Amino acid sequence: MRVVTWNINSVNARLDRLTAWLELHKPDVLALQELKCATAAFPTEAVAALGYEVAALGDGRWNGVAILSRVGLSDVVMNLDDQPEFDGSVEPRAIGATCGGVRIWSVYVPNGREPDHDHYAYKLRWFSALKATVEREQSAAGADALPYAVIGDFNVAPNDDDVWDMAEFVNATHVTPAEREAVESLKTTGLDEVMPRALKGKPYTFWDYRALAFQKAMGMRIDLIMANAAFRARVRDAWIDRDERKIKGGSDHAPVVVDLND
């Protein structure tokens, strides 16, 4: 079973890349982030033609998440428990579903903008809601817990090695102790990281479009897979598709792929 997370940075603008990637790599489950389209505008027919069911959540702005599955799609949940608002609305940043006996959450964690910005405080509250949701679902499942993973764009580099140069991140988000602690605290729910292997260089997942960041290896590892023991026990391989990031007109994030034993 192949499970993938990918911040696609506008699903309709990159529909040709999405369908080509689905046809080439044939994931069983694909979690998408940053749809940049309303729920009704998601290109459902195009992916249905390739055998995928879709659960999508978007408002037409810069957010939006989805789960595509060709192994079933049930128990869909939109948003986290008590998900905090920003500027008076609950942003479409989390969607959960059970696919082929695996419970998946696709998440697009708020950016935070700057450490002294309201968006940063919102980001930390959002992480608290994520943790509470995971705790509730895992507690309710108990001993019968399915393989379970929270995957997506966490907008946090967990370690110093996960950015190209820590000196470039002084007084910046994504690397602050509070953000890293928010990711680390998810481990108290039973989740832990599935670390992708580096096919070349460091296992970065994001490179800015500007300043030839990809060519200069100025990347970050912010697209993460946090999974319970049942999921981790089935991991056969985990890797980052850097080739997709090389393609002109593609997303600034690369897909992160996890192959599971059946």
PDB file of C-alpha atoms in Angstrom:
ATOM      1  CA  MET A   1       0.000   0.000   0.000  1.00  0.00           C
ATOM      2  CA  ARG A   2       1.402   3.380  -1.014  1.00  0.00           C
ATOM      3  CA  VAL A   3       0.517   6.479   1.046  1.00  0.00           C
ATOM      4  CA  VAL A   4       1.653   9.929  -0.085  1.00  0.00           C
ATOM      5  CA  THR A   5       1.488  13.512   1.122  1.00  0.00           C
ATOM      6  CA  TRP A   6       1.947  16.431  -1.242  1.00  0.00           C
ATOM      7  CA  ASN A   7       1.474  20.169  -0.878  1.00  0.00           C
ATOM      8  CA  ILE A   8       0.445  20.737  -4.477  1.00  0.00           C
ATOM      9  CA  ASN A   9       0.225  24.553  -4.284  1.00  0.00           C
ATOM     10  CA  SER A  10      -2.997  24.907  -6.333  1.00  0.00           C
ATOM     11  CA  VAL A  11      -4.615  21.690  -7.477  1.00  0.00           C
ATOM     12  CA  ASN A  12      -6.292  23.155 -10.563  1.00  0.00           C
ATOM     13  CA  ALA A  13      -3.216  25.044 -11.732  1.00  0.00           C
ATOM     14  CA  ARG A  14      -1.243  21.797 -11.478  1.00  0.00           C
ATOM     15  CA  LEU A  15      -3.907  19.325 -12.516  1.00  0.00           C
ATOM     16  CA  ASP A  16      -1.767  17.989 -15.350  1.00  0.00           C
ATOM     17  CA  ARG A  17       1.045  17.320 -12.867  1.00  0.00           C
ATOM     18  CA  LEU A  18      -1.370  15.649 -10.449  1.00  0.00           C
ATOM     19  CA  THR A  19      -2.874  13.282 -12.993  1.00  0.00           C
ATOM     20  CA  ALA A  20       0.534  12.461 -14.486  1.00  0.00           C
ATOM     21  CA  TRP A  21       1.896  11.687 -11.022  1.00  0.00           C
ATOM     22  CA  LEU A  22      -1.095   9.495 -10.158  1.00  0.00           C
ATOM     23  CA  GLU A  23      -0.694   7.530 -13.378  1.00  0.00           C
ATOM     24  CA  LEU A  24       3.066   7.099 -12.932  1.00  0.00           C
ATOM     25  CA  HIS A  25       3.302   6.276  -9.217  1.00  0.00           C
ATOM     26  CA  LYS A  26      -0.168   4.859  -8.551  1.00  0.00           C
ATOM     27  CA  PRO A  27      -0.506   5.765  -4.873  1.00  0.00           C
ATOM     28  CA  ASP A  28      -3.310   4.074  -2.981  1.00  0.00           C
ATOM     29  CA  VAL A  29      -3.865   7.154  -0.820  1.00  0.00           C
ATOM     30  CA  LEU A  30      -2.777  10.705  -1.593  1.00  0.00           C
ATOM     31  CA  ALA A  31      -3.128  13.521   0.933  1.00  0.00           C
ATOM     32  CA  LEU A  32      -3.056  16.968  -0.667  1.00  0.00           C
ATOM     33  CA  GLN A  33      -2.589  20.396   0.873  1.00  0.00           C
ATOM     34  CA  GLU A  34      -2.877  23.988  -0.334  1.00  0.00           C
ATOM     35  CA  LEU A  35      -5.636  23.245  -2.824  1.00  0.00           C
ATOM     36  CA  LYS A  36      -6.369  26.941  -3.423  1.00  0.00           C
ATOM     37  CA  CYS A  37      -9.887  26.094  -4.549  1.00  0.00           C
ATOM     38  CA  ALA A  38     -13.346  25.763  -3.059  1.00  0.00           C
ATOM     39  CA  THR A  39     -14.601  22.273  -2.265  1.00  0.00           C
ATOM     40  CA  ALA A  40     -16.971  22.312  -5.233  1.00  0.00           C
ATOM     41  CA  ALA A  41     -14.170  23.373  -7.588  1.00  0.00           C
ATOM     42  CA  PHE A  42     -11.942  20.393  -6.827  1.00  0.00           C
ATOM     43  CA  PRO A  43     -11.260  18.464 -10.087  1.00  0.00           C
ATOM     44  CA  THR A  44     -13.058  15.356  -8.861  1.00  0.00           C
ATOM     45  CA  GLU A  45     -13.929  14.009 -12.314  1.00  0.00           C
ATOM     46  CA  ALA A  46     -10.323  14.070 -13.490  1.00  0.00           C
ATOM     47  CA  VAL A  47      -9.079  11.964 -10.585  1.00  0.00           C
ATOM     48  CA  ALA A  48     -12.189   9.755 -10.534  1.00  0.00           C
ATOM     49  CA  ALA A  49     -11.313   8.760 -14.092  1.00  0.00           C
ATOM     50  CA  LEU A  50      -8.107   7.297 -12.642  1.00  0.00           C
ATOM     51  CA  GLY A  51      -9.995   5.299 -10.013  1.00  0.00           C
ATOM     52  CA  TYR A  52      -9.860   7.654  -7.023  1.00  0.00           C
ATOM     53  CA  GLU A  53     -12.545   8.692  -4.575  1.00  0.00           C
ATOM     54  CA  VAL A  54     -12.159  12.199  -3.179  1.00  0.00           C
ATOM     55  CA  ALA A  55     -12.819  13.922   0.115  1.00  0.00           C
ATOM     56  CA  ALA A  56     -11.944  17.617  -0.205  1.00  0.00           C
ATOM     57  CA  LEU A  57     -12.308  20.718   1.912  1.00  0.00           C
ATOM     58  CA  GLY A  58     -11.528  24.200   0.594  1.00  0.00           C
ATOM     59  CA  ASP A  59     -12.765  27.767   0.569  1.00  0.00           C
ATOM     60  CA  GLY A  60     -11.187  29.077  -2.622  1.00  0.00           C
ATOM     61  CA  ARG A  61      -8.336  30.894  -0.907  1.00  0.00           C
ATOM     62  CA  TRP A  62      -4.784  29.762  -0.125  1.00  0.00           C
ATOM     63  CA  ASN A  63      -5.731  26.829   2.106  1.00  0.00           C
ATOM     64  CA  GLY A  64      -7.563  23.589   1.411  1.00  0.00           C
ATOM     65  CA  VAL A  65      -6.902  19.884   2.001  1.00  0.00           C
ATOM     66  CA  ALA A  66      -7.998  16.641   0.401  1.00  0.00           C
ATOM     67  CA  ILE A  67      -7.624  12.880   0.543  1.00  0.00           C
ATOM     68  CA  LEU A  68      -7.703  10.793  -2.634  1.00  0.00           C
ATOM     69  CA  SER A  69      -8.083   7.032  -2.294  1.00  0.00           C
ATOM     70  CA  ARG A  70      -8.463   4.040  -4.552  1.00  0.00           C
ATOM     71  CA  VAL A  71      -8.790   1.628  -1.591  1.00  0.00           C
ATOM     72  CA  GLY A  72     -11.977   3.013  -0.059  1.00  0.00           C
ATOM     73  CA  LEU A  73     -12.873   6.245   1.687  1.00  0.00           C
ATOM     74  CA  SER A  74     -14.991   6.238   4.840  1.00  0.00           C
ATOM     75  CA  ASP A  75     -15.488   7.945   8.195  1.00  0.00           C
ATOM     76  CA  VAL A  76     -14.593  11.324   6.715  1.00  0.00           C
ATOM     77  CA  VAL A  77     -14.118  14.126   9.258  1.00  0.00           C
ATOM     78  CA  MET A  78     -13.792  17.774   8.296  1.00  0.00           C
ATOM     79  CA  ASN A  79     -11.693  19.966  10.607  1.00  0.00           C
ATOM     80  CA  LEU A  80     -10.198  19.204  14.017  1.00  0.00           C
ATOM     81  CA  ASP A  81     -11.978  19.044  17.346  1.00  0.00           C
ATOM     82  CA  ASP A  82     -12.504  22.637  18.521  1.00  0.00           C
ATOM     83  CA  GLN A  83     -10.304  23.894  15.702  1.00  0.00           C
ATOM     84  CA  PRO A  84      -9.402  27.535  16.412  1.00  0.00           C
ATOM     85  CA  GLU A  85     -10.516  30.376  14.180  1.00  0.00           C
ATOM     86  CA  PHE A  86      -8.379  32.997  12.513  1.00  0.00           C
ATOM     87  CA  ASP A  87      -9.885  36.322  11.480  1.00  0.00           C
ATOM     88  CA  GLY A  88     -13.297  35.015  12.435  1.00  0.00           C
ATOM     89  CA  SER A  89     -13.339  31.798  10.437  1.00  0.00           C
ATOM     90  CA  VAL A  90     -12.271  28.167  10.691  1.00  0.00           C
ATOM     91  CA  GLU A  91      -9.826  27.661   7.849  1.00  0.00           C
ATOM     92  CA  PRO A  92      -9.933  24.429   5.793  1.00  0.00           C
ATOM     93  CA  ARG A  93      -6.714  22.877   7.063  1.00  0.00           C
ATOM     94  CA  ALA A  94      -7.547  19.324   8.197  1.00  0.00           C
ATOM     95  CA  ILE A  95      -9.465  16.358   6.846  1.00  0.00           C
ATOM     96  CA  GLY A  96      -9.474  12.766   8.054  1.00  0.00           C
ATOM     97  CA  ALA A  97     -10.635   9.519   6.458  1.00  0.00           C
ATOM     98  CA  THR A  98     -10.176   5.761   6.703  1.00  0.00           C
ATOM     99  CA  CYS A  99      -8.713   4.244   3.544  1.00  0.00           C
ATOM    100  CA  GLY A 100      -7.972   0.564   3.093  1.00  0.00           C
ATOM    101  CA  GLY A 101      -7.921  -0.031   6.831  1.00  0.00           C
ATOM    102  CA  VAL A 102      -5.602   2.912   7.524  1.00  0.00           C
ATOM    103  CA  ARG A 103      -6.711   6.102   9.254  1.00  0.00           C
ATOM    104  CA  ILE A 104      -5.227   9.174   7.538  1.00  0.00           C
ATOM    105  CA  TRP A 105      -5.335  12.870   8.360  1.00  0.00           C
ATOM    106  CA  SER A 106      -4.220  15.383   5.742  1.00  0.00           C
ATOM    107  CA  VAL A 107      -3.138  18.575   7.502  1.00  0.00           C
ATOM    108  CA  TYR A 108      -1.939  21.990   6.393  1.00  0.00           C
ATOM    109  CA  VAL A 109      -0.612  23.628   9.547  1.00  0.00           C
ATOM    110  CA  PRO A 110      -0.749  27.445   9.638  1.00  0.00           C
ATOM    111  CA  ASN A 111       2.464  29.154   8.563  1.00  0.00           C
ATOM    112  CA  GLY A 112       2.826  31.412  11.594  1.00  0.00           C
ATOM    113  CA  ARG A 113       4.271  34.285   9.540  1.00  0.00           C
ATOM    114  CA  GLU A 114       6.430  35.845  12.289  1.00  0.00           C
ATOM    115  CA  PRO A 115       6.992  34.873  15.935  1.00  0.00           C
ATOM    116  CA  ASP A 116       5.328  38.057  17.190  1.00  0.00           C
ATOM    117  CA  HIS A 117       2.379  37.818  14.780  1.00  0.00           C
ATOM    118  CA  ASP A 118      -1.146  36.761  15.753  1.00  0.00           C
ATOM    119  CA  HIS A 119      -0.810  33.987  13.174  1.00  0.00           C
ATOM    120  CA  TYR A 120       2.013  32.430  15.195  1.00  0.00           C
ATOM    121  CA  ALA A 121      -0.141  32.207  18.331  1.00  0.00           C
ATOM    122  CA  TYR A 122      -2.914  30.782  16.130  1.00  0.00           C
ATOM    123  CA  LYS A 123      -0.465  28.176  14.814  1.00  0.00           C
ATOM    124  CA  LEU A 124       0.305  26.962  18.332  1.00  0.00           C
ATOM    125  CA  ARG A 125      -3.407  26.816  19.225  1.00  0.00           C
ATOM    126  CA  TRP A 126      -3.982  24.853  16.031  1.00  0.00           C
ATOM    127  CA  PHE A 127      -1.337  22.322  17.055  1.00  0.00           C
ATOM    128  CA  SER A 128      -3.102  21.930  20.406  1.00  0.00           C
ATOM    129  CA  ALA A 129      -6.357  21.122  18.599  1.00  0.00           C
ATOM    130  CA  LEU A 130      -4.540  18.604  16.404  1.00  0.00           C
ATOM    131  CA  LYS A 131      -3.078  16.869  19.434  1.00  0.00           C
ATOM    132  CA  ALA A 132      -6.479  16.741  21.157  1.00  0.00           C
ATOM    133  CA  THR A 133      -8.078  15.242  18.040  1.00  0.00           C
ATOM    134  CA  VAL A 134      -5.426  12.546  17.756  1.00  0.00           C
ATOM    135  CA  GLU A 135      -5.712  11.752  21.476  1.00  0.00           C
ATOM    136  CA  ARG A 136      -9.483  11.385  21.212  1.00  0.00           C
ATOM    137  CA  GLU A 137      -9.417   9.163  18.127  1.00  0.00           C
ATOM    138  CA  GLN A 138      -6.629   6.945  19.426  1.00  0.00           C
ATOM    139  CA  SER A 139      -8.255   6.641  22.846  1.00  0.00           C
ATOM    140  CA  ALA A 140     -11.612   5.734  21.318  1.00  0.00           C
ATOM    141  CA  ALA A 141      -9.990   3.067  19.140  1.00  0.00           C
ATOM    142  CA  GLY A 142      -8.038   1.563  22.049  1.00  0.00           C
ATOM    143  CA  ALA A 143      -6.488  -1.830  21.429  1.00  0.00           C
ATOM    144  CA  ASP A 144      -8.276  -2.056  18.097  1.00  0.00           C
ATOM    145  CA  ALA A 145      -6.567   1.070  16.739  1.00  0.00           C
ATOM    146  CA  LEU A 146      -6.022   1.029  12.998  1.00  0.00           C
ATOM    147  CA  PRO A 147      -2.710   2.034  11.477  1.00  0.00           C
ATOM    148  CA  TYR A 148      -2.957   5.799  11.895  1.00  0.00           C
ATOM    149  CA  ALA A 149      -1.003   8.698  10.416  1.00  0.00           C
ATOM    150  CA  VAL A 150      -1.146  12.471  10.399  1.00  0.00           C
ATOM    151  CA  ILE A 151       0.566  13.598   7.225  1.00  0.00           C
ATOM    152  CA  GLY A 152       1.003  16.882   5.440  1.00  0.00           C
ATOM    153  CA  ASP A 153       2.657  20.274   5.485  1.00  0.00           C
ATOM    154  CA  PHE A 154       3.486  20.934   9.149  1.00  0.00           C
ATOM    155  CA  ASN A 155       5.293  24.223   8.429  1.00  0.00           C
ATOM    156  CA  VAL A 156       7.879  23.198  11.041  1.00  0.00           C
ATOM    157  CA  ALA A 157      11.412  21.914  10.523  1.00  0.00           C
ATOM    158  CA  PRO A 158      11.809  19.555  13.500  1.00  0.00           C
ATOM    159  CA  ASN A 159      15.617  19.759  13.726  1.00  0.00           C
ATOM    160  CA  ASP A 160      18.413  22.127  12.758  1.00  0.00           C
ATOM    161  CA  ASP A 161      19.486  19.694  10.009  1.00  0.00           C
ATOM    162  CA  ASP A 162      16.057  20.125   8.423  1.00  0.00           C
ATOM    163  CA  VAL A 163      16.937  23.577   7.040  1.00  0.00           C
ATOM    164  CA  TRP A 164      19.812  24.458   4.752  1.00  0.00           C
ATOM    165  CA  ASP A 165      21.321  27.054   7.082  1.00  0.00           C
ATOM    166  CA  MET A 166      20.072  27.874  10.580  1.00  0.00           C
ATOM    167  CA  ALA A 167      21.776  31.260  10.351  1.00  0.00           C
ATOM    168  CA  GLU A 168      19.131  32.236   7.793  1.00  0.00           C
ATOM    169  CA  PHE A 169      16.338  31.557  10.302  1.00  0.00           C
ATOM    170  CA  VAL A 170      17.233  33.901  13.139  1.00  0.00           C
ATOM    171  CA  ASN A 171      13.999  35.394  14.520  1.00  0.00           C
ATOM    172  CA  ALA A 172      12.010  33.379  11.969  1.00  0.00           C
ATOM    173  CA  THR A 173       9.181  30.883  12.240  1.00  0.00           C
ATOM    174  CA  HIS A 174       9.363  27.161  11.427  1.00  0.00           C
ATOM    175  CA  VAL A 175      12.317  26.579  13.750  1.00  0.00           C
ATOM    176  CA  THR A 176      11.332  28.163  17.068  1.00  0.00           C
ATOM    177  CA  PRO A 177      11.381  26.023  20.229  1.00  0.00           C
ATOM    178  CA  ALA A 178       7.606  26.347  20.713  1.00  0.00           C
ATOM    179  CA  GLU A 179       6.816  25.113  17.198  1.00  0.00           C
ATOM    180  CA  ARG A 180       9.221  22.208  17.497  1.00  0.00           C
ATOM    181  CA  GLU A 181       7.795  21.326  20.897  1.00  0.00           C
ATOM    182  CA  ALA A 182       4.293  21.293  19.362  1.00  0.00           C
ATOM    183  CA  VAL A 183       5.426  18.633  16.881  1.00  0.00           C
ATOM    184  CA  GLU A 184       7.370  16.740  19.561  1.00  0.00           C
ATOM    185  CA  SER A 185       4.347  16.718  21.873  1.00  0.00           C
ATOM    186  CA  LEU A 186       2.405  14.662  19.318  1.00  0.00           C
ATOM    187  CA  LYS A 187       4.615  11.752  20.369  1.00  0.00           C
ATOM    188  CA  THR A 188       2.746  11.601  23.685  1.00  0.00           C
ATOM    189  CA  THR A 189      -0.295  10.422  21.689  1.00  0.00           C
ATOM    190  CA  GLY A 190       1.647   7.429  20.367  1.00  0.00           C
ATOM    191  CA  LEU A 191       2.666   9.036  17.086  1.00  0.00           C
ATOM    192  CA  ASP A 192       6.261   9.231  15.914  1.00  0.00           C
ATOM    193  CA  GLU A 193       7.988  10.314  12.733  1.00  0.00           C
ATOM    194  CA  VAL A 194       8.461   8.138   9.685  1.00  0.00           C
ATOM    195  CA  MET A 195      11.735   9.520   8.380  1.00  0.00           C
ATOM    196  CA  PRO A 196      12.208   9.449   4.587  1.00  0.00           C
ATOM    197  CA  ARG A 197      15.531   8.308   3.245  1.00  0.00           C
ATOM    198  CA  ALA A 198      17.589  10.818   1.298  1.00  0.00           C
ATOM    199  CA  LEU A 199      17.872   9.792  -2.345  1.00  0.00           C
ATOM    200  CA  LYS A 200      20.273  12.674  -2.915  1.00  0.00           C
ATOM    201  CA  GLY A 201      21.593  15.191  -0.407  1.00  0.00           C
ATOM    202  CA  LYS A 202      19.429  15.946   2.618  1.00  0.00           C
ATOM    203  CA  PRO A 203      15.779  14.831   2.686  1.00  0.00           C
ATOM    204  CA  TYR A 204      14.277  18.272   2.134  1.00  0.00           C
ATOM    205  CA  THR A 205      10.668  18.484   0.951  1.00  0.00           C
ATOM    206  CA  PHE A 206      10.335  22.210   0.150  1.00  0.00           C
ATOM    207  CA  TRP A 207      12.436  24.630  -1.872  1.00  0.00           C
ATOM    208  CA  ASP A 208      11.334  28.209  -2.503  1.00  0.00           C
ATOM    209  CA  TYR A 209      10.766  29.228  -6.124  1.00  0.00           C
ATOM    210  CA  ARG A 210      13.063  32.222  -5.616  1.00  0.00           C
ATOM    211  CA  ALA A 211      16.861  32.550  -5.764  1.00  0.00           C
ATOM    212  CA  LEU A 212      17.366  29.166  -7.461  1.00  0.00           C
ATOM    213  CA  ALA A 213      16.723  27.545  -4.086  1.00  0.00           C
ATOM    214  CA  PHE A 214      16.288  24.048  -5.501  1.00  0.00           C
ATOM    215  CA  GLN A 215      19.413  24.218  -7.624  1.00  0.00           C
ATOM    216  CA  LYS A 216      21.393  25.539  -4.630  1.00  0.00           C
ATOM    217  CA  ALA A 217      20.008  22.906  -2.215  1.00  0.00           C
ATOM    218  CA  MET A 218      18.432  25.665  -0.083  1.00  0.00           C
ATOM    219  CA  GLY A 219      15.624  23.471   1.195  1.00  0.00           C
ATOM    220  CA  MET A 220      13.575  22.604   4.262  1.00  0.00           C
ATOM    221  CA  ARG A 221      11.994  19.414   5.556  1.00  0.00           C
ATOM    222  CA  ILE A 222       8.545  20.550   6.632  1.00  0.00           C
ATOM    223  CA  ASP A 223       6.268  17.898   5.058  1.00  0.00           C
ATOM    224  CA  LEU A 224       6.065  15.223   7.717  1.00  0.00           C
ATOM    225  CA  ILE A 225       4.538  11.837   8.449  1.00  0.00           C
ATOM    226  CA  MET A 226       3.612  11.213  12.083  1.00  0.00           C
ATOM    227  CA  ALA A 227       2.249   7.707  12.637  1.00  0.00           C
ATOM    228  CA  ASN A 228       1.271   5.250  15.351  1.00  0.00           C
ATOM    229  CA  ALA A 229       3.083   1.987  16.030  1.00  0.00           C
ATOM    230  CA  ALA A 230       0.695  -0.073  13.881  1.00  0.00           C
ATOM    231  CA  PHE A 231       1.444   2.138  10.870  1.00  0.00           C
ATOM    232  CA  ARG A 232       5.189   2.323  11.516  1.00  0.00           C
ATOM    233  CA  ALA A 233       5.427  -1.460  11.799  1.00  0.00           C
ATOM    234  CA  ARG A 234       4.247  -1.765   8.201  1.00  0.00           C
ATOM    235  CA  VAL A 235       6.640   0.780   6.674  1.00  0.00           C
ATOM    236  CA  ARG A 236       8.773  -0.820   3.986  1.00  0.00           C
ATOM    237  CA  ASP A 237      10.221   2.365   2.494  1.00  0.00           C
ATOM    238  CA  ALA A 238       9.843   6.141   2.715  1.00  0.00           C
ATOM    239  CA  TRP A 239      11.246   8.580   0.184  1.00  0.00           C
ATOM    240  CA  ILE A 240      10.888  12.025  -1.392  1.00  0.00           C
ATOM    241  CA  ASP A 241      10.174  12.459  -5.100  1.00  0.00           C
ATOM    242  CA  ARG A 242      12.707  15.185  -5.892  1.00  0.00           C
ATOM    243  CA  ASP A 243      12.194  14.552  -9.611  1.00  0.00           C
ATOM    244  CA  GLU A 244       8.704  16.022  -9.387  1.00  0.00           C
ATOM    245  CA  ARG A 245      10.110  19.216  -7.842  1.00  0.00           C
ATOM    246  CA  LYS A 246      12.515  19.578 -10.781  1.00  0.00           C
ATOM    247  CA  ILE A 247       9.706  19.862 -13.312  1.00  0.00           C
ATOM    248  CA  LYS A 248       8.986  23.343 -14.633  1.00  0.00           C
ATOM    249  CA  GLY A 249       5.648  24.610 -13.397  1.00  0.00           C
ATOM    250  CA  GLY A 250       5.452  22.124 -10.559  1.00  0.00           C
ATOM    251  CA  SER A 251       4.767  22.726  -6.883  1.00  0.00           C
ATOM    252  CA  ASP A 252       7.464  24.113  -4.610  1.00  0.00           C
ATOM    253  CA  HIS A 253       6.964  21.000  -2.444  1.00  0.00           C
ATOM    254  CA  ALA A 254       7.910  17.446  -3.399  1.00  0.00           C
ATOM    255  CA  PRO A 255       5.653  14.446  -2.728  1.00  0.00           C
ATOM    256  CA  VAL A 256       6.658  12.340   0.293  1.00  0.00           C
ATOM    257  CA  VAL A 257       5.975   8.659  -0.313  1.00  0.00           C
ATOM    258  CA  VAL A 258       5.553   5.846   2.222  1.00  0.00           C
ATOM    259  CA  ASP A 259       5.282   2.254   1.032  1.00  0.00           C
ATOM    260  CA  LEU A 260       3.602  -0.113   3.472  1.00  0.00           C
ATOM    261  CA  ASN A 261       3.598  -3.878   3.619  1.00  0.00           C
ATOM    262  CA  ASP A 262       0.106  -5.290   3.155  1.00  0.00           C
TER     263      ASP A 262
END
